[in-house]
Amino acid sequence: MSAIMPITQDVDTSAAPKQPKRRRLKTRDWAPYAFVSPFFVIFGTFGLFPLLFAVYLSFHTWDPAMGMGAMNWVGFENYEYILLSDDYFWKAMYNTFWLGIVSGLPQHLVGLPLAYLLHTVFGRMRNSVVGMYFLPFITSTVAISLVFTTLFSKDFGAINQLLVSMSKTPIIGWIFPAEKIDWSQPEYLKPMISFVVWWRYLGWNTVMYLAALQTISKDLFEAATMDGATRTQQFRHITLPLLKPMMFMTITFTIIGNIQLFEEPFIITGSTGGINQAGLTVAMHMYRTAFTDNDFGTAAAIAWLVFALIVVMTIINNKLLASKD
Amino acid sequence: MKPQTRRKTSLPILLAYVVIGFGCLLMLAPFWFMFVFATHSNTEILSVPPPVWFGTHFFANWVDLLGRLPAFWNNIGWSVYVAIATTIANLFFCSLAGYAFAMYDFRYKKLLFGFIMSTMMLPAFVGLIPTALIMSWLGWMDQPKALIVPGMVGAFGIFLMRQYIESAIPKELIDAARIDGCSEFGIYVRVVAPLITPAMGTLGLLTFIGSWNNFMGPLIVMRSMENFTIPLALRALQGTGQTPYGAISAGSAVAVLPLLILFMLASKRLISGLTAGAVKA
């Protein structure tokens, strides 16, 4: 990477032979600012301003249908309400963590070994195999959630049929349920949603780990083999430590993404949250507070609480994984 | 002692092949069923065992779909329009900014670039509600520009472009063009843009896919059925009496097929583009 020098002087004297007393501003001086300005205009309007306005909003009660004049300053009341008496918020919080952990952890527990296998075992076919695992990530969440709803339907869904027929096989049959499972029941809804989320993001994590593995120099392993280190030892003492920065990055993305989990549960539960609200996530709760209850103040406060939570989780992750170097 | 142990097909390696192959099946099966179900009637889909090969009902499902979503052709049109417009705008603005960061030295460059990169970590949904308000103040509710304009330029695109331009274009080339009397913007148009088509391809694909799949955005700003994009329209198929599995599958297949084709053509470029930032040394 070429070095980016801190620039203290913005004058390019080499091009102009004679420097006038008061330097004229040349196109070259302002052009870069003009070139990067679209980002700041767009981000300022549709990124930063909404974020800051959400803070302002979170200290008010407001129904947007009543116009700007109907905004009432209430201080921390919205936050108090959410934390102390909004039962759905805590339920949604619990669900979000449940789904986040059950769908997120296996993404890495499977993704990393999978990447390692693909890296060491597969040669020529690697790219097409990786492509298959990556495919779910690029497809429409809505379309795929609808397909899964079909596959998971109770009486005739392909998955129930497969599970029940597997239960009749000898030896391993006992693992599988003999009865059809009603996946919309609270105790099964969460595992189902987690499976869909896991299915969708496994490939992304695998690809990231694979990319990191490919940057590790082969010499390291050759040297280790010469010194008599076994495969397992090499994995533990060379591969894992060198993968740490990537683990930090992918886990950060998993945390940020899973705390905002919205589309999969929203579609799978038909935007209702499911029986007993077992599939209600915090992002869904915020959406509903704003657009169903028209309570924009409280919704903005939820958004900021969740933002704070994301920051805290990222810092914890940072402390745990990125402590060295 | 034995340097080439990995070449031998031992039992663990065979096992690895089996596990990875099973995983591939697990990843692909939902797509397979989606296309198969799209060609079967509801009764066929709900039979024991479910169909695993194509049927003859696709046209009937399509008619059923159009009956439930009369504006589905419009929806497809809007999806295509929004995705293409977003992609073109993105390519232009991201490469322009990436060019500035790669080839110019200017005051606050490092600070500005750091700021742009940090915006990638912002959770999108915190600003969701105010974004809806801005759109209604601007009078953009229910209009496709509410989906296009906010997505015209993005941090990841700028990063990708800067990386590529830095590695692919020598600074001397820029200086030479300047000495020949090319204007600053002229350098971008005549020298930089033609040389960065590979990066444009990668970013274009990523942007198109992102826009095509976007659900949150249209959910917040689109109000009338005629203006829905495909994901939003598909969602409207849910929850009205008997679920039309055939029609849903047909609609989903239409939503996914363009991406599958794009992916088959360019999966390698896509994946390398996504990982480009992640593994920078």
Coordinates of C-alpha atoms in Angstrom, one line a residue:
Chain A
M1 CA 0.0 0.0 0.0
S2 CA 1.4 3.3 -0.9
A3 CA 2.0 5.6 2.0
I4 CA -0.5 8.4 2.7
M5 CA 1.5 11.3 3.9
P6 CA 0.0 13.9 6.1
I7 CA -0.2 16.9 3.9
T8 CA 0.8 20.1 5.3
Q9 CA 1.3 22.0 2.1
D10 CA -1.2 22.0 -0.7
V11 CA 0.9 24.0 -3.1
D12 CA 2.3 22.3 -6.2
T13 CA 5.0 24.6 -7.3
S14 CA 6.7 22.3 -9.8
A15 CA 4.1 22.9 -12.5
A16 CA 4.1 26.7 -12.5
P17 CA 7.4 28.3 -13.4
K18 CA 6.7 31.7 -11.9
Q19 CA 4.7 32.0 -8.7
P20 CA 2.5 35.0 -8.5
K21 CA 2.5 36.9 -5.2
R22 CA -1.0 35.8 -4.2
R23 CA -1.3 32.3 -5.4
R24 CA -4.3 31.7 -7.6
L25 CA -6.5 28.8 -6.5
K26 CA -6.0 26.1 -9.2
T27 CA -8.5 23.5 -10.2
R28 CA -6.1 20.9 -9.0
D29 CA -6.5 22.3 -5.4
W30 CA -10.2 22.1 -5.2
A31 CA -10.9 19.3 -7.6
P32 CA -10.4 16.5 -5.0
Y33 CA -12.8 18.1 -2.6
A34 CA -15.4 18.4 -5.3
F35 CA -14.8 14.7 -6.2
V36 CA -15.4 13.5 -2.7
S37 CA -18.2 15.9 -1.9
P38 CA -21.1 13.8 -3.2
F39 CA -20.6 11.3 -0.5
F40 CA -20.8 13.9 2.2
V41 CA -23.9 15.5 0.8
I42 CA -25.7 12.2 0.5
F43 CA -24.4 10.8 3.8
G44 CA -25.2 14.1 5.6
T45 CA -28.7 14.1 4.3
F46 CA -29.7 10.5 4.4
G47 CA -27.2 9.1 7.0
L48 CA -26.0 11.5 9.6
F49 CA -29.0 13.8 9.8
P50 CA -31.4 11.0 10.4
L51 CA -29.1 9.6 13.1
L52 CA -28.9 12.9 15.0
F53 CA -32.6 13.6 14.4
A54 CA -33.3 10.3 16.0
V55 CA -31.6 11.5 19.2
Y56 CA -33.8 14.6 19.2
L57 CA -36.9 12.6 18.5
S58 CA -36.2 10.1 21.3
F59 CA -36.8 12.9 23.8
H60 CA -40.2 13.7 22.5
T61 CA -43.6 12.2 22.1
W62 CA -44.8 12.6 18.6
D63 CA -47.4 11.3 16.2
P64 CA -46.2 12.4 12.7
A65 CA -49.8 12.6 11.5
M66 CA -50.3 15.5 13.9
G67 CA -47.6 17.7 12.2
M68 CA -44.4 19.2 13.6
G69 CA -46.3 21.3 16.1
A70 CA -47.5 18.2 18.0
M71 CA -43.9 17.4 19.2
N72 CA -43.7 17.4 23.0
W73 CA -40.5 17.4 25.0
V74 CA -40.6 14.6 27.5
G75 CA -37.0 14.2 28.6
F76 CA -36.0 10.7 29.3
E77 CA -39.6 9.4 29.6
N78 CA -39.4 7.3 26.4
Y79 CA -36.3 5.6 27.7
E80 CA -37.8 5.1 31.1
Y81 CA -40.9 3.6 29.5
I82 CA -39.0 1.2 27.3
L83 CA -36.6 0.0 30.1
L84 CA -39.2 -0.2 32.9
S85 CA -42.6 -1.0 31.4
D86 CA -42.3 -2.1 27.8
D87 CA -42.7 -5.9 28.1
Y88 CA -42.4 -6.4 24.4
F89 CA -39.0 -4.7 24.4
W90 CA -37.6 -7.1 26.9
K91 CA -39.2 -10.0 25.1
A92 CA -37.8 -8.8 21.8
M93 CA -34.4 -8.3 23.5
Y94 CA -34.4 -11.9 24.7
N95 CA -35.4 -13.2 21.3
T96 CA -32.8 -11.2 19.5
F97 CA -30.0 -12.5 21.7
W98 CA -31.4 -16.1 21.4
L99 CA -31.5 -15.9 17.7
G100 CA -28.3 -14.0 17.5
I101 CA -26.3 -16.6 19.4
V102 CA -28.0 -19.7 18.0
S103 CA -27.7 -18.5 14.4
G104 CA -24.4 -16.6 14.8
L105 CA -22.1 -19.0 16.8
P106 CA -22.5 -21.9 14.3
Q107 CA -21.7 -19.6 11.4
H108 CA -18.2 -19.4 12.8
L109 CA -18.0 -22.8 14.4
V110 CA -18.8 -24.3 11.0
G111 CA -17.5 -21.6 8.8
L112 CA -13.9 -21.6 10.0
P113 CA -13.3 -25.4 9.8
L114 CA -15.1 -25.5 6.5
A115 CA -12.8 -22.8 5.1
Y116 CA -9.9 -24.7 6.5
L117 CA -11.0 -27.9 4.8
L118 CA -11.7 -26.1 1.5
H119 CA -8.3 -24.6 1.8
T120 CA -6.3 -27.7 2.5
V121 CA -8.3 -30.5 0.8
F122 CA -9.8 -28.9 -2.3
G123 CA -7.7 -27.7 -5.2
R124 CA -9.2 -27.1 -8.5
M125 CA -12.8 -27.4 -7.5
R126 CA -12.5 -25.0 -4.6
N127 CA -14.0 -22.0 -6.4
S128 CA -17.2 -23.7 -7.5
V129 CA -17.7 -25.3 -4.1
V130 CA -17.2 -22.0 -2.4
G131 CA -19.7 -20.5 -4.9
M132 CA -22.4 -22.9 -3.8
Y133 CA -21.9 -22.0 -0.1
F134 CA -21.9 -18.3 -1.0
L135 CA -25.1 -18.4 -3.1
P136 CA -27.6 -18.0 -0.2
F137 CA -25.9 -14.7 0.7
I138 CA -26.6 -13.0 -2.6
T139 CA -30.2 -14.0 -2.9
S140 CA -33.2 -12.0 -1.9
T141 CA -34.0 -12.6 1.8
V142 CA -37.7 -12.2 1.2
A143 CA -37.8 -14.8 -1.6
I144 CA -35.7 -17.2 0.4
S145 CA -37.7 -16.8 3.6
L146 CA -40.9 -17.5 1.7
V147 CA -39.4 -20.6 0.2
F148 CA -38.3 -21.8 3.7
T149 CA -41.8 -21.1 5.0
T150 CA -43.1 -23.5 2.4
L151 CA -40.4 -26.1 3.1
F152 CA -41.1 -25.8 6.9
S153 CA -44.9 -26.0 6.7
K154 CA -46.3 -28.5 9.1
D155 CA -48.4 -31.1 7.3
F156 CA -46.8 -31.4 3.9
G157 CA -43.5 -29.5 4.2
A158 CA -40.5 -31.2 2.7
I159 CA -38.5 -30.8 5.8
N160 CA -41.0 -32.5 8.1
Q161 CA -41.4 -35.3 5.6
L162 CA -37.6 -35.8 5.5
L163 CA -37.3 -35.7 9.3
V164 CA -40.1 -38.2 9.9
S165 CA -38.8 -40.6 7.2
M166 CA -35.3 -40.3 8.7
S167 CA -36.7 -41.3 12.1
K168 CA -37.6 -44.7 10.6
T169 CA -34.0 -45.5 9.6
P170 CA -32.1 -47.9 11.9
I171 CA -29.3 -46.9 14.2
I172 CA -29.5 -43.1 13.8
G173 CA -33.3 -43.0 13.7
W174 CA -33.7 -42.0 17.3
I175 CA -32.2 -38.5 16.7
F176 CA -35.1 -37.6 14.4
P177 CA -38.6 -36.7 15.5
A178 CA -41.3 -39.4 14.7
E179 CA -44.0 -36.8 14.7
K180 CA -44.4 -33.8 12.3
I181 CA -43.2 -30.7 14.0
D182 CA -45.4 -27.5 14.0
W183 CA -42.6 -25.0 13.3
S184 CA -44.9 -22.1 14.1
Q185 CA -45.1 -23.1 17.8
P186 CA -42.9 -20.8 20.0
E187 CA -40.5 -23.6 21.0
Y188 CA -39.7 -24.4 17.3
L189 CA -40.0 -21.0 15.7
K190 CA -36.7 -19.7 17.0
P191 CA -34.7 -22.7 15.9
M192 CA -36.3 -22.5 12.5
I193 CA -35.5 -18.8 12.1
S194 CA -32.0 -19.4 13.4
F195 CA -31.5 -22.1 10.8
V196 CA -32.5 -19.8 8.0
V197 CA -30.2 -17.1 9.2
W198 CA -27.4 -19.5 9.6
W199 CA -28.0 -21.0 6.1
R200 CA -27.8 -17.5 4.6
Y201 CA -24.6 -16.2 6.3
L202 CA -22.5 -19.4 6.6
G203 CA -21.1 -18.9 3.1
W204 CA -20.1 -15.3 3.7
N205 CA -18.1 -16.2 6.8
T206 CA -16.5 -19.1 5.0
V207 CA -15.5 -16.9 2.2
M208 CA -13.9 -14.4 4.5
Y209 CA -12.0 -17.1 6.4
L210 CA -10.9 -18.7 3.2
A211 CA -9.6 -15.3 1.9
A212 CA -7.6 -14.9 5.1
L213 CA -6.2 -18.4 5.0
Q214 CA -5.0 -17.8 1.5
T215 CA -2.9 -14.9 2.6
I216 CA -1.0 -17.1 5.1
S217 CA 2.4 -18.0 3.6
K218 CA 2.9 -21.7 2.8
D219 CA 6.5 -21.5 4.1
L220 CA 5.3 -21.3 7.6
F221 CA 3.6 -24.7 7.3
E222 CA 6.6 -26.2 5.5
A223 CA 8.9 -25.1 8.2
A224 CA 6.5 -26.5 10.8
T225 CA 6.3 -29.8 9.0
M226 CA 10.1 -30.0 8.9
D227 CA 10.2 -29.4 12.7
G228 CA 7.8 -32.3 13.0
A229 CA 4.6 -30.5 13.9
T230 CA 1.4 -32.4 13.3
R231 CA -1.5 -31.0 11.3
T232 CA -3.5 -30.3 14.5
Q233 CA -0.5 -28.5 16.0
Q234 CA -0.1 -26.5 12.9
F235 CA -3.7 -25.5 12.9
R236 CA -3.6 -24.5 16.6
H237 CA -0.3 -22.7 16.6
I238 CA -0.1 -21.2 13.2
T239 CA -3.5 -21.0 11.5
L240 CA -5.6 -19.9 14.4
P241 CA -3.4 -17.0 15.7
L242 CA -3.0 -15.7 12.1
L243 CA -6.8 -15.8 11.6
K244 CA -7.5 -13.8 14.7
P245 CA -7.8 -10.4 12.9
M246 CA -10.3 -11.9 10.5
M247 CA -12.2 -13.6 13.3
F248 CA -12.5 -10.2 15.0
M249 CA -13.8 -8.7 11.8
T250 CA -16.4 -11.4 10.9
I251 CA -17.6 -11.7 14.5
T252 CA -18.0 -7.9 14.6
F253 CA -20.2 -8.1 11.5
T254 CA -22.2 -11.0 12.9
I255 CA -22.9 -9.0 16.1
I256 CA -23.9 -5.9 14.3
G257 CA -26.0 -7.8 11.8
N258 CA -27.7 -10.1 14.3
I259 CA -28.7 -7.3 16.7
Q260 CA -30.4 -5.7 13.8
L261 CA -32.0 -9.0 12.6
F262 CA -35.2 -8.0 10.8
E263 CA -36.0 -9.5 7.4
E264 CA -36.0 -13.2 8.1
P265 CA -38.2 -13.2 11.2
F266 CA -40.4 -10.4 9.7
I267 CA -41.2 -12.5 6.6
I268 CA -41.3 -15.9 8.3
T269 CA -43.8 -14.7 11.0
G270 CA -45.8 -12.7 8.4
S271 CA -44.8 -9.5 10.3
T272 CA -46.8 -10.7 13.3
G273 CA -43.9 -11.8 15.5
G274 CA -45.4 -15.3 15.6
I275 CA -47.4 -17.1 18.3
N276 CA -46.6 -15.6 21.7
Q277 CA -44.3 -13.1 20.0
A278 CA -41.6 -15.8 19.9
G279 CA -40.1 -14.4 16.8
L280 CA -40.2 -10.7 17.6
T281 CA -36.8 -9.1 17.3
V282 CA -35.8 -5.6 18.6
A283 CA -35.7 -4.2 15.1
M284 CA -39.2 -5.6 14.4
H285 CA -40.4 -4.1 17.7
M286 CA -39.0 -0.7 16.7
Y287 CA -40.5 -0.9 13.3
R288 CA -43.9 -1.7 14.8
T289 CA -43.7 1.0 17.4
A290 CA -43.0 3.5 14.7
F291 CA -45.2 2.5 11.9
T292 CA -48.1 0.5 13.5
D293 CA -48.4 2.4 16.8
N294 CA -47.3 5.8 15.2
D295 CA -45.1 6.4 18.3
F296 CA -42.0 7.8 16.7
G297 CA -40.5 9.1 19.9
T298 CA -40.4 5.8 21.6
A299 CA -39.2 4.1 18.4
A300 CA -36.3 6.5 18.1
A301 CA -35.4 5.8 21.7
I302 CA -35.4 2.0 21.0
A303 CA -33.1 2.6 18.1
W304 CA -30.6 4.5 20.2
L305 CA -30.7 1.9 23.0
V306 CA -30.0 -0.8 20.4
F307 CA -27.2 1.4 19.0
A308 CA -25.7 1.7 22.4
L309 CA -25.9 -2.1 22.8
I310 CA -24.1 -2.6 19.5
V311 CA -21.3 -0.3 20.6
V312 CA -21.0 -2.1 23.9
M313 CA -20.9 -5.5 22.3
T314 CA -18.4 -4.4 19.7
I315 CA -16.1 -3.1 22.5
I316 CA -16.4 -6.4 24.4
N317 CA -15.5 -8.2 21.2
N318 CA -12.6 -5.8 20.7
K319 CA -11.3 -6.5 24.2
L320 CA -11.6 -10.3 23.8
L321 CA -10.2 -10.8 20.3
A322 CA -8.2 -7.7 19.3
S323 CA -6.3 -7.3 22.5
K324 CA -3.0 -8.4 21.1
D325 CA -1.0 -6.3 18.6
Chain B
M1 CA 9.5 -37.5 6.8
K2 CA 6.9 -37.8 4.1
P3 CA 6.5 -34.3 2.5
Q4 CA 3.4 -35.0 0.4
T5 CA 0.9 -36.5 2.8
R6 CA -1.9 -34.3 1.6
R7 CA -1.9 -35.9 -1.8
K8 CA -3.0 -39.3 -0.4
T9 CA -6.7 -39.9 -0.3
S10 CA -7.0 -41.0 3.3
L11 CA -10.2 -41.7 5.2
P12 CA -10.4 -38.3 6.9
I13 CA -10.1 -36.6 3.6
L14 CA -12.8 -38.8 2.1
L15 CA -14.9 -37.9 5.1
A16 CA -14.2 -34.2 4.4
Y17 CA -15.4 -34.6 0.9
V18 CA -18.6 -36.3 2.1
V19 CA -19.3 -33.6 4.7
I20 CA -18.6 -30.7 2.2
G21 CA -20.8 -32.4 -0.4
F22 CA -23.6 -32.8 2.0
G23 CA -23.3 -29.1 2.9
C24 CA -23.5 -28.2 -0.8
L25 CA -26.8 -30.1 -1.0
L26 CA -28.1 -28.2 2.0
M27 CA -27.1 -24.9 0.4
L28 CA -28.6 -25.7 -3.0
A29 CA -31.7 -27.7 -2.0
P30 CA -33.9 -24.6 -1.2
F31 CA -33.2 -23.2 -4.6
W32 CA -34.0 -26.5 -6.3
F33 CA -37.3 -26.8 -4.5
M34 CA -38.1 -23.2 -5.3
F35 CA -37.8 -23.8 -9.0
V36 CA -39.5 -27.2 -8.9
F37 CA -42.4 -25.9 -6.8
A38 CA -42.8 -23.0 -9.2
T39 CA -43.8 -25.5 -11.8
H40 CA -46.3 -27.4 -9.7
S41 CA -49.9 -26.8 -8.5
N42 CA -50.7 -26.4 -4.8
T43 CA -52.0 -29.9 -4.5
E44 CA -48.9 -31.4 -6.1
I45 CA -46.6 -29.3 -3.8
L46 CA -48.6 -30.5 -0.8
S47 CA -48.4 -34.2 -1.7
V48 CA -46.4 -37.0 0.0
P49 CA -43.6 -37.1 -1.0
P50 CA -43.2 -33.6 -2.4
P51 CA -42.2 -33.2 -6.1
V52 CA -38.5 -33.2 -6.8
W53 CA -38.6 -32.7 -10.5
F54 CA -40.2 -30.0 -12.7
G55 CA -43.9 -30.1 -13.5
T56 CA -46.1 -28.4 -16.0
H57 CA -47.8 -25.8 -13.9
F58 CA -45.5 -22.8 -14.3
F59 CA -47.9 -20.9 -16.5
A60 CA -50.9 -21.5 -14.3
N61 CA -48.8 -20.3 -11.3
W62 CA -47.8 -17.2 -13.1
V63 CA -51.4 -16.4 -14.0
D64 CA -52.3 -17.0 -10.3
L65 CA -49.5 -14.7 -9.3
L66 CA -50.6 -11.9 -11.7
G67 CA -54.2 -12.3 -10.4
R68 CA -53.0 -11.7 -6.8
L69 CA -50.4 -9.0 -7.8
P70 CA -51.9 -7.2 -10.8
A71 CA -49.0 -4.8 -10.9
F72 CA -46.3 -7.5 -10.8
W73 CA -44.9 -6.4 -14.2
N74 CA -44.7 -2.9 -12.9
N75 CA -42.9 -4.3 -9.8
I76 CA -40.4 -6.0 -12.0
G77 CA -39.9 -2.8 -14.0
W78 CA -39.3 -0.7 -10.8
S79 CA -36.9 -3.3 -9.4
V80 CA -34.9 -3.2 -12.7
Y81 CA -35.0 0.6 -12.9
V82 CA -34.0 1.3 -9.3
A83 CA -31.2 -1.3 -9.4
I84 CA -29.8 0.0 -12.7
A85 CA -30.1 3.7 -11.7
T86 CA -28.5 3.1 -8.3
T87 CA -25.7 1.1 -9.9
I88 CA -24.8 3.7 -12.5
A89 CA -24.8 6.5 -10.0
N90 CA -22.7 4.4 -7.6
L91 CA -20.1 3.6 -10.2
F92 CA -19.7 7.2 -11.1
F93 CA -19.6 8.8 -7.6
C94 CA -17.6 6.0 -5.9
S95 CA -15.0 5.9 -8.6
L96 CA -14.7 9.7 -8.7
A97 CA -14.2 9.8 -4.9
G98 CA -11.9 6.8 -5.0
Y99 CA -9.8 8.6 -7.7
A100 CA -9.5 11.7 -5.5
F101 CA -8.4 9.6 -2.5
A102 CA -5.9 7.5 -4.6
M103 CA -4.4 10.2 -6.8
Y104 CA -4.5 13.6 -5.0
D105 CA -2.8 14.9 -2.0
F106 CA -5.0 17.3 -0.2
R107 CA -5.6 18.7 3.2
Y108 CA -7.7 16.5 5.6
K109 CA -7.5 13.6 3.1
K110 CA -6.7 11.1 5.8
L111 CA -9.3 12.4 8.1
L112 CA -12.0 12.4 5.5
F113 CA -11.2 8.9 4.3
G114 CA -11.2 7.7 7.9
F115 CA -14.6 9.3 8.4
I116 CA -16.0 7.6 5.3
M117 CA -14.7 4.2 6.4
S118 CA -16.1 4.6 9.9
T119 CA -19.6 5.1 8.4
M120 CA -19.6 1.5 7.3
M121 CA -20.0 0.4 10.9
L122 CA -23.1 2.5 11.5
P123 CA -26.2 0.3 12.0
A124 CA -28.6 1.3 9.3
F125 CA -31.7 0.9 11.2
V126 CA -31.0 3.5 13.8
G127 CA -31.8 6.2 11.2
L128 CA -34.6 4.3 9.6
I129 CA -37.4 6.3 11.2
P130 CA -36.0 9.8 10.5
T131 CA -35.2 8.6 7.0
A132 CA -38.9 8.0 6.5
L133 CA -39.6 11.4 7.8
I134 CA -37.1 13.1 5.5
M135 CA -38.6 11.3 2.5
S136 CA -42.1 12.6 3.4
W137 CA -40.8 16.1 3.9
L138 CA -39.1 16.0 0.5
G139 CA -42.3 14.7 -1.0
W140 CA -40.5 11.6 -2.1
M141 CA -42.8 9.1 -0.5
D142 CA -43.8 6.4 -2.9
Q143 CA -41.3 7.5 -5.5
P144 CA -38.4 5.4 -6.7
K145 CA -36.0 8.3 -6.2
A146 CA -36.4 7.8 -2.5
L147 CA -34.7 4.4 -3.1
I148 CA -32.1 5.6 -5.6
V149 CA -30.8 8.8 -4.2
P150 CA -29.7 7.6 -0.7
G151 CA -27.9 4.7 -2.4
M152 CA -26.0 6.7 -5.0
V153 CA -22.7 6.6 -3.2
G154 CA -21.4 4.3 -0.5
A155 CA -18.3 3.9 1.7
F156 CA -17.5 0.4 0.6
G157 CA -17.6 1.4 -3.1
I158 CA -15.2 4.3 -2.4
F159 CA -12.9 2.0 -0.6
L160 CA -12.9 -0.6 -3.3
M161 CA -12.3 2.0 -6.0
R162 CA -9.4 3.7 -4.1
Q163 CA -7.7 0.4 -3.6
Y164 CA -8.0 -0.5 -7.2
I165 CA -7.0 2.8 -8.6
E166 CA -4.0 3.0 -6.3
S167 CA -2.7 -0.4 -7.5
A168 CA -3.7 -0.1 -11.1
I169 CA -2.8 3.4 -12.2
P170 CA 0.6 4.9 -11.9
K171 CA 0.6 8.5 -10.8
E172 CA 3.0 9.5 -13.7
L173 CA 0.1 8.7 -16.1
I174 CA -2.0 11.3 -14.4
D175 CA 0.8 13.9 -14.4
A176 CA 1.4 13.2 -18.0
A177 CA -2.3 13.8 -18.9
R178 CA -2.2 17.0 -16.8
I179 CA 0.9 18.3 -18.7
D180 CA -0.9 17.6 -22.0
G181 CA -3.6 20.0 -20.9
C182 CA -6.2 17.7 -19.7
S183 CA -8.6 19.2 -17.1
E184 CA -8.9 17.4 -13.7
F185 CA -12.3 16.0 -14.5
G186 CA -11.1 15.2 -18.0
I187 CA -8.3 13.1 -16.5
Y188 CA -11.0 11.1 -14.7
V189 CA -13.1 10.6 -17.9
R190 CA -10.3 9.9 -20.4
V191 CA -7.6 8.3 -18.3
V192 CA -9.0 6.8 -15.1
A193 CA -12.4 5.6 -16.0
P194 CA -11.3 3.4 -19.0
L195 CA -8.6 1.8 -16.9
I196 CA -10.7 0.7 -14.0
T197 CA -13.4 -1.4 -15.7
P198 CA -12.6 -4.5 -13.7
A199 CA -13.3 -2.7 -10.4
M200 CA -16.4 -1.1 -12.0
G201 CA -17.6 -4.6 -12.8
T202 CA -17.2 -5.8 -9.3
L203 CA -18.8 -2.8 -7.7
G204 CA -21.5 -2.8 -10.2
L205 CA -22.5 -6.3 -9.4
L206 CA -22.4 -5.7 -5.7
T207 CA -24.5 -2.6 -6.0
F208 CA -27.0 -4.2 -8.3
I209 CA -27.5 -7.2 -6.0
G210 CA -27.8 -5.0 -3.0
S211 CA -30.4 -2.8 -4.6
W212 CA -32.3 -5.7 -6.1
N213 CA -32.6 -7.4 -2.7
N214 CA -33.3 -4.2 -0.7
F215 CA -36.4 -4.8 1.4
M216 CA -36.2 -2.3 4.3
G217 CA -35.9 0.7 2.1
P218 CA -39.0 0.0 0.0
L219 CA -40.9 -1.2 3.1
I220 CA -40.5 2.2 4.6
V221 CA -41.1 4.5 1.7
M222 CA -43.3 2.7 -0.9
R223 CA -47.0 2.9 -0.3
S224 CA -48.9 1.8 -3.4
M225 CA -48.8 -1.6 -4.9
E226 CA -47.9 -0.3 -8.4
N227 CA -44.7 1.2 -7.1
F228 CA -43.5 -1.8 -5.0
T229 CA -40.3 -3.5 -5.9
I230 CA -40.3 -7.3 -6.3
P231 CA -39.4 -8.2 -2.6
L232 CA -42.1 -5.9 -1.3
A233 CA -44.7 -7.3 -3.8
L234 CA -43.8 -10.9 -2.9
R235 CA -44.4 -10.1 0.7
A236 CA -47.9 -9.1 -0.1
L237 CA -48.7 -12.7 -1.2
Q238 CA -48.5 -13.8 2.4
G239 CA -51.2 -14.3 4.9
T240 CA -54.5 -14.2 2.9
G241 CA -56.3 -17.5 3.4
Q242 CA -54.8 -20.5 1.8
T243 CA -51.2 -19.9 1.1
P244 CA -50.6 -20.0 -2.7
Y245 CA -47.3 -22.0 -2.5
G246 CA -47.1 -22.3 -6.3
A247 CA -47.5 -18.6 -7.0
I248 CA -45.1 -17.7 -4.2
S249 CA -42.5 -20.1 -5.5
A250 CA -42.9 -18.7 -9.1
G251 CA -42.6 -15.1 -7.8
S252 CA -39.5 -16.0 -5.7
A253 CA -38.0 -17.7 -8.7
V254 CA -38.4 -14.6 -10.7
A255 CA -36.8 -12.6 -7.9
V256 CA -33.8 -14.9 -7.6
L257 CA -33.2 -16.0 -11.2
P258 CA -31.4 -12.8 -12.4
L259 CA -29.1 -13.0 -9.4
L260 CA -28.3 -16.7 -10.0
I261 CA -27.4 -15.9 -13.6
L262 CA -25.2 -12.9 -12.6
F263 CA -23.6 -15.1 -10.0
M264 CA -22.8 -17.9 -12.4
L265 CA -21.2 -15.5 -14.8
A266 CA -19.2 -13.6 -12.2
S267 CA -19.0 -15.4 -8.9
K268 CA -15.2 -15.2 -8.7
R269 CA -15.0 -11.5 -9.3
L270 CA -17.9 -10.9 -6.9
I271 CA -16.2 -12.9 -4.1
S272 CA -12.8 -11.4 -4.6
G273 CA -14.4 -7.9 -4.6
L274 CA -16.1 -8.6 -1.3
T275 CA -13.0 -10.0 0.3
A276 CA -10.7 -7.3 -1.2
G277 CA -11.1 -5.0 1.8
A278 CA -11.1 -7.7 4.4
V279 CA -7.7 -9.1 3.7
K280 CA -5.7 -5.9 2.8
A281 CA -2.3 -6.3 4.2

